[in-house]
C-alpha cells in the first residue's frame, strides 16, 4: 500500500483529485450560505480557509509531482488538515457545550497583507454565531462533519508522507 501511495504522490491525478474534493466542499459551503441562507460564523470562515489550504496543496502537488515541490505540497496539506481539525474541534465544543465564556469573535481576523474579508466578502465575511446549530445530517452538525473530513485528509497525508521512502516497484515486460 505504501508503494502505491508513493506512486500516486508522484502523479498529477491524485493531487488534482484532492484539490477537486476540497473545491467541491468549498462549493457546498457557498451553496449552504447563498442558497440555503445559512449564516457562516467566524470559525466556519477559518475552516473554509483550512479547506482552501488543502486545495492549494493539491494544486502545488499537481504542478510538479516528481520534484521536491511534492514535499512542499505535503507540508501545506498536513498543516491545513491539522489546523482544520483544531478549528472544527473548537467549533464542535462550542456547539456541544455552549457557554457565555467560550465564544468566537464577531469578525474574522486576517493579516493586513491578506484582507480576504475585504477582497471577497461573499466568501470570507462571517455573519453567524458559532454556538448556533444551523444544519444537521445523520445526527451530526456541520463542524462534526468537517472534523471527520479533516481527520481523513490528515490520515491520508501522513500515510503519503510515510510512503515517500518506499520507491515504486520497477515493472518489466514479464511482471517480475
JSON list of C-alpha atoms in Angstrom, two decimals:
[
{"chain": "A", "resi": 1, "resn": "UNK", "atom": "CA", "xyz": [0.00, 0.00, 0.00]},
{"chain": "A", "resi": 2, "resn": "UNK", "atom": "CA", "xyz": [2.82, 2.41, 0.83]},
{"chain": "A", "resi": 3, "resn": "UNK", "atom": "CA", "xyz": [4.45, 1.82, -2.55]},
{"chain": "A", "resi": 4, "resn": "UNK", "atom": "CA", "xyz": [1.11, 2.54, -4.20]},
{"chain": "A", "resi": 5, "resn": "UNK", "atom": "CA", "xyz": [0.70, 5.78, -2.23]},
{"chain": "A", "resi": 6, "resn": "UNK", "atom": "CA", "xyz": [4.22, 6.80, -3.20]},
{"chain": "A", "resi": 7, "resn": "UNK", "atom": "CA", "xyz": [3.43, 6.11, -6.83]},
{"chain": "A", "resi": 8, "resn": "UNK", "atom": "CA", "xyz": [0.19, 8.13, -6.58]},
{"chain": "A", "resi": 9, "resn": "UNK", "atom": "CA", "xyz": [2.01, 11.06, -4.98]},
{"chain": "A", "resi": 10, "resn": "UNK", "atom": "CA", "xyz": [4.36, 11.17, -7.99]},
{"chain": "A", "resi": 11, "resn": "UNK", "atom": "CA", "xyz": [1.47, 11.61, -10.43]},
{"chain": "A", "resi": 12, "resn": "UNK", "atom": "CA", "xyz": [-0.81, 14.55, -11.04]},
{"chain": "A", "resi": 13, "resn": "UNK", "atom": "CA", "xyz": [-4.08, 12.63, -10.81]},
{"chain": "A", "resi": 14, "resn": "UNK", "atom": "CA", "xyz": [-4.14, 12.15, -7.02]},
{"chain": "A", "resi": 15, "resn": "UNK", "atom": "CA", "xyz": [-3.15, 15.76, -6.36]},
{"chain": "A", "resi": 16, "resn": "UNK", "atom": "CA", "xyz": [-5.83, 17.05, -8.72]},
{"chain": "A", "resi": 17, "resn": "UNK", "atom": "CA", "xyz": [-8.39, 14.74, -7.10]},
{"chain": "A", "resi": 18, "resn": "UNK", "atom": "CA", "xyz": [-7.51, 16.14, -3.68]},
{"chain": "A", "resi": 19, "resn": "UNK", "atom": "CA", "xyz": [-7.82, 19.72, -4.95]},
{"chain": "A", "resi": 20, "resn": "UNK", "atom": "CA", "xyz": [-11.18, 18.88, -6.53]},
{"chain": "A", "resi": 21, "resn": "UNK", "atom": "CA", "xyz": [-12.56, 17.34, -3.33]},
{"chain": "A", "resi": 22, "resn": "UNK", "atom": "CA", "xyz": [-11.61, 20.45, -1.36]},
{"chain": "A", "resi": 23, "resn": "UNK", "atom": "CA", "xyz": [-13.07, 22.65, -4.12]},
{"chain": "A", "resi": 24, "resn": "UNK", "atom": "CA", "xyz": [-16.32, 20.65, -4.02]},
{"chain": "A", "resi": 25, "resn": "UNK", "atom": "CA", "xyz": [-16.52, 21.14, -0.25]},
{"chain": "A", "resi": 26, "resn": "UNK", "atom": "CA", "xyz": [-15.97, 24.88, -0.72]},
{"chain": "A", "resi": 27, "resn": "UNK", "atom": "CA", "xyz": [-18.80, 24.96, -3.28]},
{"chain": "A", "resi": 28, "resn": "UNK", "atom": "CA", "xyz": [-21.07, 23.12, -0.84]},
{"chain": "A", "resi": 29, "resn": "UNK", "atom": "CA", "xyz": [-20.22, 25.70, 1.84]},
{"chain": "A", "resi": 30, "resn": "UNK", "atom": "CA", "xyz": [-21.09, 28.54, -0.54]},
{"chain": "A", "resi": 31, "resn": "UNK", "atom": "CA", "xyz": [-24.31, 26.76, -1.51]},
{"chain": "A", "resi": 32, "resn": "UNK", "atom": "CA", "xyz": [-25.24, 26.49, 2.17]},
{"chain": "A", "resi": 33, "resn": "UNK", "atom": "CA", "xyz": [-24.50, 30.19, 2.60]},
{"chain": "A", "resi": 34, "resn": "UNK", "atom": "CA", "xyz": [-26.04, 31.71, -0.52]},
{"chain": "A", "resi": 35, "resn": "UNK", "atom": "CA", "xyz": [-28.81, 29.25, -1.45]},
{"chain": "A", "resi": 36, "resn": "UNK", "atom": "CA", "xyz": [-29.89, 27.78, 1.89]},
{"chain": "A", "resi": 37, "resn": "UNK", "atom": "CA", "xyz": [-29.15, 31.17, 3.55]},
{"chain": "A", "resi": 38, "resn": "UNK", "atom": "CA", "xyz": [-27.19, 29.71, 6.45]},
{"chain": "A", "resi": 39, "resn": "UNK", "atom": "CA", "xyz": [-25.01, 32.28, 8.17]},
{"chain": "A", "resi": 40, "resn": "UNK", "atom": "CA", "xyz": [-21.33, 31.31, 8.45]},
{"chain": "A", "resi": 41, "resn": "UNK", "atom": "CA", "xyz": [-19.63, 32.12, 11.74]},
{"chain": "A", "resi": 42, "resn": "UNK", "atom": "CA", "xyz": [-16.01, 33.13, 12.25]},
{"chain": "A", "resi": 43, "resn": "UNK", "atom": "CA", "xyz": [-14.91, 29.52, 12.81]},
{"chain": "A", "resi": 44, "resn": "UNK", "atom": "CA", "xyz": [-16.76, 28.49, 9.64]},
{"chain": "A", "resi": 45, "resn": "UNK", "atom": "CA", "xyz": [-14.73, 31.08, 7.74]},
{"chain": "A", "resi": 46, "resn": "UNK", "atom": "CA", "xyz": [-11.48, 29.81, 9.26]},
{"chain": "A", "resi": 47, "resn": "UNK", "atom": "CA", "xyz": [-12.47, 26.22, 8.43]},
{"chain": "A", "resi": 48, "resn": "UNK", "atom": "CA", "xyz": [-13.02, 27.37, 4.84]},
{"chain": "A", "resi": 49, "resn": "UNK", "atom": "CA", "xyz": [-9.50, 28.80, 4.87]},
{"chain": "A", "resi": 50, "resn": "UNK", "atom": "CA", "xyz": [-8.16, 25.42, 6.00]},
{"chain": "A", "resi": 51, "resn": "UNK", "atom": "CA", "xyz": [-10.03, 23.78, 3.12]},
{"chain": "A", "resi": 52, "resn": "UNK", "atom": "CA", "xyz": [-8.52, 26.33, 0.74]},
{"chain": "A", "resi": 53, "resn": "UNK", "atom": "CA", "xyz": [-5.14, 25.28, 2.16]},
{"chain": "A", "resi": 54, "resn": "UNK", "atom": "CA", "xyz": [-5.86, 21.63, 1.29]},
{"chain": "A", "resi": 55, "resn": "UNK", "atom": "CA", "xyz": [-6.98, 22.71, -2.17]},
{"chain": "A", "resi": 56, "resn": "UNK", "atom": "CA", "xyz": [-3.82, 24.80, -2.55]},
{"chain": "A", "resi": 57, "resn": "UNK", "atom": "CA", "xyz": [-1.71, 21.81, -1.53]},
{"chain": "A", "resi": 58, "resn": "UNK", "atom": "CA", "xyz": [-3.38, 19.77, -4.26]},
{"chain": "A", "resi": 59, "resn": "UNK", "atom": "CA", "xyz": [-2.61, 22.45, -6.83]},
{"chain": "A", "resi": 60, "resn": "UNK", "atom": "CA", "xyz": [1.03, 22.78, -5.69]},
{"chain": "A", "resi": 61, "resn": "UNK", "atom": "CA", "xyz": [1.44, 19.00, -5.77]},
{"chain": "A", "resi": 62, "resn": "UNK", "atom": "CA", "xyz": [-0.08, 18.78, -9.24]},
{"chain": "A", "resi": 63, "resn": "UNK", "atom": "CA", "xyz": [2.32, 21.38, -10.65]},
{"chain": "A", "resi": 64, "resn": "UNK", "atom": "CA", "xyz": [5.42, 19.17, -10.39]},
{"chain": "A", "resi": 65, "resn": "UNK", "atom": "CA", "xyz": [4.68, 15.91, -8.54]},
{"chain": "A", "resi": 66, "resn": "UNK", "atom": "CA", "xyz": [8.01, 14.25, -9.37]},
{"chain": "A", "resi": 67, "resn": "UNK", "atom": "CA", "xyz": [10.11, 17.07, -7.90]},
{"chain": "A", "resi": 68, "resn": "UNK", "atom": "CA", "xyz": [10.78, 18.16, -4.31]},
{"chain": "A", "resi": 69, "resn": "UNK", "atom": "CA", "xyz": [7.82, 20.53, -4.72]},
{"chain": "A", "resi": 70, "resn": "UNK", "atom": "CA", "xyz": [5.78, 17.45, -3.74]},
{"chain": "A", "resi": 71, "resn": "UNK", "atom": "CA", "xyz": [7.19, 17.81, -0.21]},
{"chain": "A", "resi": 72, "resn": "UNK", "atom": "CA", "xyz": [6.11, 21.45, -0.04]},
{"chain": "A", "resi": 73, "resn": "UNK", "atom": "CA", "xyz": [2.61, 20.32, -1.01]},
{"chain": "A", "resi": 74, "resn": "UNK", "atom": "CA", "xyz": [2.71, 17.65, 1.70]},
{"chain": "A", "resi": 75, "resn": "UNK", "atom": "CA", "xyz": [3.70, 20.22, 4.34]},
{"chain": "A", "resi": 76, "resn": "UNK", "atom": "CA", "xyz": [0.85, 22.53, 3.25]},
{"chain": "A", "resi": 77, "resn": "UNK", "atom": "CA", "xyz": [-1.56, 19.58, 3.23]},
{"chain": "A", "resi": 78, "resn": "UNK", "atom": "CA", "xyz": [-0.59, 18.36, 6.70]},
{"chain": "A", "resi": 79, "resn": "UNK", "atom": "CA", "xyz": [-0.63, 21.85, 8.21]},
{"chain": "A", "resi": 80, "resn": "UNK", "atom": "CA", "xyz": [-4.01, 22.73, 6.67]},
{"chain": "A", "resi": 81, "resn": "UNK", "atom": "CA", "xyz": [-5.60, 19.44, 7.72]},
{"chain": "A", "resi": 82, "resn": "UNK", "atom": "CA", "xyz": [-4.20, 19.76, 11.26]},
{"chain": "A", "resi": 83, "resn": "UNK", "atom": "CA", "xyz": [-5.42, 23.36, 11.60]},
{"chain": "A", "resi": 84, "resn": "UNK", "atom": "CA", "xyz": [-8.78, 22.28, 10.19]},
{"chain": "A", "resi": 85, "resn": "UNK", "atom": "CA", "xyz": [-9.03, 19.62, 12.89]},
{"chain": "A", "resi": 86, "resn": "UNK", "atom": "CA", "xyz": [-8.21, 22.17, 15.59]},
{"chain": "A", "resi": 87, "resn": "UNK", "atom": "CA", "xyz": [-10.80, 24.64, 14.29]},
{"chain": "A", "resi": 88, "resn": "UNK", "atom": "CA", "xyz": [-13.53, 22.04, 13.76]},
{"chain": "A", "resi": 89, "resn": "UNK", "atom": "CA", "xyz": [-12.87, 20.62, 17.25]},
{"chain": "A", "resi": 90, "resn": "UNK", "atom": "CA", "xyz": [-13.13, 24.07, 18.83]},
{"chain": "A", "resi": 91, "resn": "UNK", "atom": "CA", "xyz": [-16.31, 24.75, 16.85]},
{"chain": "A", "resi": 92, "resn": "UNK", "atom": "CA", "xyz": [-17.79, 21.39, 17.88]},
{"chain": "A", "resi": 93, "resn": "UNK", "atom": "CA", "xyz": [-17.03, 22.04, 21.55]},
{"chain": "A", "resi": 94, "resn": "UNK", "atom": "CA", "xyz": [-18.66, 25.48, 21.37]},
{"chain": "A", "resi": 95, "resn": "UNK", "atom": "CA", "xyz": [-21.80, 23.93, 19.87]},
{"chain": "A", "resi": 96, "resn": "UNK", "atom": "CA", "xyz": [-21.97, 20.90, 22.16]},
{"chain": "A", "resi": 97, "resn": "UNK", "atom": "CA", "xyz": [-21.17, 22.81, 25.35]},
{"chain": "A", "resi": 98, "resn": "UNK", "atom": "CA", "xyz": [-22.44, 26.38, 24.89]},
{"chain": "A", "resi": 99, "resn": "UNK", "atom": "CA", "xyz": [-21.11, 28.83, 27.43]},
{"chain": "A", "resi": 100, "resn": "UNK", "atom": "CA", "xyz": [-21.12, 32.62, 27.65]},
{"chain": "A", "resi": 101, "resn": "UNK", "atom": "CA", "xyz": [-17.40, 32.39, 28.46]},
{"chain": "A", "resi": 102, "resn": "UNK", "atom": "CA", "xyz": [-16.43, 30.36, 25.40]},
{"chain": "A", "resi": 103, "resn": "UNK", "atom": "CA", "xyz": [-17.46, 32.25, 22.28]},
{"chain": "A", "resi": 104, "resn": "UNK", "atom": "CA", "xyz": [-15.94, 33.13, 18.95]},
{"chain": "A", "resi": 105, "resn": "UNK", "atom": "CA", "xyz": [-15.03, 36.55, 17.57]},
{"chain": "A", "resi": 106, "resn": "UNK", "atom": "CA", "xyz": [-17.56, 38.80, 15.82]},
{"chain": "A", "resi": 107, "resn": "UNK", "atom": "CA", "xyz": [-15.44, 39.11, 12.67]},
{"chain": "A", "resi": 108, "resn": "UNK", "atom": "CA", "xyz": [-12.68, 37.07, 11.08]},
{"chain": "A", "resi": 109, "resn": "UNK", "atom": "CA", "xyz": [-9.21, 38.50, 11.61]},
{"chain": "A", "resi": 110, "resn": "UNK", "atom": "CA", "xyz": [-6.98, 38.27, 8.57]},
{"chain": "A", "resi": 111, "resn": "UNK", "atom": "CA", "xyz": [-3.49, 39.77, 8.23]},
{"chain": "A", "resi": 112, "resn": "UNK", "atom": "CA", "xyz": [-3.28, 43.27, 6.80]},
{"chain": "A", "resi": 113, "resn": "UNK", "atom": "CA", "xyz": [-1.37, 41.94, 3.79]},
{"chain": "A", "resi": 114, "resn": "UNK", "atom": "CA", "xyz": [-4.17, 39.41, 3.06]},
{"chain": "A", "resi": 115, "resn": "UNK", "atom": "CA", "xyz": [-7.55, 41.04, 3.84]},
{"chain": "A", "resi": 116, "resn": "UNK", "atom": "CA", "xyz": [-9.67, 38.23, 2.39]},
{"chain": "A", "resi": 117, "resn": "UNK", "atom": "CA", "xyz": [-12.82, 39.59, 4.03]},
{"chain": "A", "resi": 118, "resn": "UNK", "atom": "CA", "xyz": [-12.39, 42.84, 2.08]},
{"chain": "A", "resi": 119, "resn": "UNK", "atom": "CA", "xyz": [-11.31, 41.26, -1.19]},
{"chain": "A", "resi": 120, "resn": "UNK", "atom": "CA", "xyz": [-14.03, 38.59, -1.30]},
{"chain": "A", "resi": 121, "resn": "UNK", "atom": "CA", "xyz": [-16.74, 39.37, 1.27]},
{"chain": "A", "resi": 122, "resn": "UNK", "atom": "CA", "xyz": [-19.19, 36.87, -0.29]},
{"chain": "A", "resi": 123, "resn": "UNK", "atom": "CA", "xyz": [-16.88, 34.08, 0.89]},
{"chain": "A", "resi": 124, "resn": "UNK", "atom": "CA", "xyz": [-14.96, 35.41, 3.89]},
{"chain": "A", "resi": 125, "resn": "UNK", "atom": "CA", "xyz": [-17.34, 37.62, 5.92]},
{"chain": "A", "resi": 126, "resn": "UNK", "atom": "CA", "xyz": [-18.84, 35.99, 9.00]},
{"chain": "A", "resi": 127, "resn": "UNK", "atom": "CA", "xyz": [-22.43, 36.83, 9.88]},
{"chain": "A", "resi": 128, "resn": "UNK", "atom": "CA", "xyz": [-23.42, 33.95, 12.16]},
{"chain": "A", "resi": 129, "resn": "UNK", "atom": "CA", "xyz": [-22.93, 32.77, 15.72]},
{"chain": "A", "resi": 130, "resn": "UNK", "atom": "CA", "xyz": [-20.54, 29.88, 16.38]},
{"chain": "A", "resi": 131, "resn": "UNK", "atom": "CA", "xyz": [-22.82, 28.34, 19.02]},
{"chain": "A", "resi": 132, "resn": "UNK", "atom": "CA", "xyz": [-25.85, 28.25, 16.74]},
{"chain": "A", "resi": 133, "resn": "UNK", "atom": "CA", "xyz": [-26.60, 24.87, 15.21]},
{"chain": "A", "resi": 134, "resn": "UNK", "atom": "CA", "xyz": [-28.00, 25.62, 11.76]},
{"chain": "A", "resi": 135, "resn": "UNK", "atom": "CA", "xyz": [-27.66, 22.34, 9.90]},
{"chain": "A", "resi": 136, "resn": "UNK", "atom": "CA", "xyz": [-27.62, 18.64, 10.76]},
{"chain": "A", "resi": 137, "resn": "UNK", "atom": "CA", "xyz": [-27.29, 15.48, 8.70]},
{"chain": "A", "resi": 138, "resn": "UNK", "atom": "CA", "xyz": [-27.36, 11.94, 10.19]},
{"chain": "A", "resi": 139, "resn": "UNK", "atom": "CA", "xyz": [-27.32, 13.49, 13.69]},
{"chain": "A", "resi": 140, "resn": "UNK", "atom": "CA", "xyz": [-24.03, 15.33, 13.07]},
{"chain": "A", "resi": 141, "resn": "UNK", "atom": "CA", "xyz": [-23.66, 19.10, 12.81]},
{"chain": "A", "resi": 142, "resn": "UNK", "atom": "CA", "xyz": [-21.52, 20.78, 10.18]},
{"chain": "A", "resi": 143, "resn": "UNK", "atom": "CA", "xyz": [-18.39, 21.18, 12.36]},
{"chain": "A", "resi": 144, "resn": "UNK", "atom": "CA", "xyz": [-18.61, 17.50, 13.31]},
{"chain": "A", "resi": 145, "resn": "UNK", "atom": "CA", "xyz": [-18.68, 16.54, 9.63]},
{"chain": "A", "resi": 146, "resn": "UNK", "atom": "CA", "xyz": [-15.74, 18.85, 8.99]},
{"chain": "A", "resi": 147, "resn": "UNK", "atom": "CA", "xyz": [-13.86, 17.26, 11.87]},
{"chain": "A", "resi": 148, "resn": "UNK", "atom": "CA", "xyz": [-14.21, 13.87, 10.18]},
{"chain": "A", "resi": 149, "resn": "UNK", "atom": "CA", "xyz": [-13.26, 15.30, 6.80]},
{"chain": "A", "resi": 150, "resn": "UNK", "atom": "CA", "xyz": [-10.12, 16.97, 8.14]},
{"chain": "A", "resi": 151, "resn": "UNK", "atom": "CA", "xyz": [-9.14, 13.83, 10.07]},
{"chain": "A", "resi": 152, "resn": "UNK", "atom": "CA", "xyz": [-9.45, 11.83, 6.83]},
{"chain": "A", "resi": 153, "resn": "UNK", "atom": "CA", "xyz": [-7.32, 14.40, 4.99]},
{"chain": "A", "resi": 154, "resn": "UNK", "atom": "CA", "xyz": [-4.68, 14.25, 7.75]},
{"chain": "A", "resi": 155, "resn": "UNK", "atom": "CA", "xyz": [-4.57, 10.44, 7.89]},
{"chain": "A", "resi": 156, "resn": "UNK", "atom": "CA", "xyz": [-4.11, 10.19, 4.13]},
{"chain": "A", "resi": 157, "resn": "UNK", "atom": "CA", "xyz": [-1.49, 12.95, 4.20]},
{"chain": "A", "resi": 158, "resn": "UNK", "atom": "CA", "xyz": [0.50, 11.18, 6.92]},
{"chain": "A", "resi": 159, "resn": "UNK", "atom": "CA", "xyz": [0.30, 7.87, 5.04]},
{"chain": "A", "resi": 160, "resn": "UNK", "atom": "CA", "xyz": [1.55, 9.58, 1.87]},
{"chain": "A", "resi": 161, "resn": "UNK", "atom": "CA", "xyz": [4.38, 11.17, 3.87]},
{"chain": "A", "resi": 162, "resn": "UNK", "atom": "CA", "xyz": [5.34, 7.82, 5.40]},
{"chain": "A", "resi": 163, "resn": "UNK", "atom": "CA", "xyz": [5.22, 6.27, 1.91]},
{"chain": "A", "resi": 164, "resn": "UNK", "atom": "CA", "xyz": [7.79, 8.65, 0.42]},
{"chain": "A", "resi": 165, "resn": "UNK", "atom": "CA", "xyz": [10.87, 6.44, 1.06]},
{"chain": "A", "resi": 166, "resn": "UNK", "atom": "CA", "xyz": [9.14, 3.41, -0.50]},
{"chain": "A", "resi": 167, "resn": "UNK", "atom": "CA", "xyz": [10.07, 3.58, -4.15]},
{"chain": "A", "resi": 168, "resn": "UNK", "atom": "CA", "xyz": [7.57, 2.18, -6.65]},
{"chain": "A", "resi": 169, "resn": "UNK", "atom": "CA", "xyz": [8.47, -1.24, -7.99]},
{"chain": "A", "resi": 170, "resn": "UNK", "atom": "CA", "xyz": [10.06, -1.32, -11.42]},
{"chain": "A", "resi": 171, "resn": "UNK", "atom": "CA", "xyz": [7.91, -3.34, -13.77]},
{"chain": "A", "resi": 172, "resn": "UNK", "atom": "CA", "xyz": [9.39, -5.20, -16.68]},
{"chain": "A", "resi": 173, "resn": "UNK", "atom": "CA", "xyz": [7.73, -6.82, -19.62]},
{"chain": "A", "resi": 174, "resn": "UNK", "atom": "CA", "xyz": [7.16, -10.14, -17.82]},
{"chain": "A", "resi": 175, "resn": "UNK", "atom": "CA", "xyz": [5.89, -8.69, -14.50]},
{"chain": "A", "resi": 176, "resn": "UNK", "atom": "CA", "xyz": [8.88, -9.62, -12.35]}
]
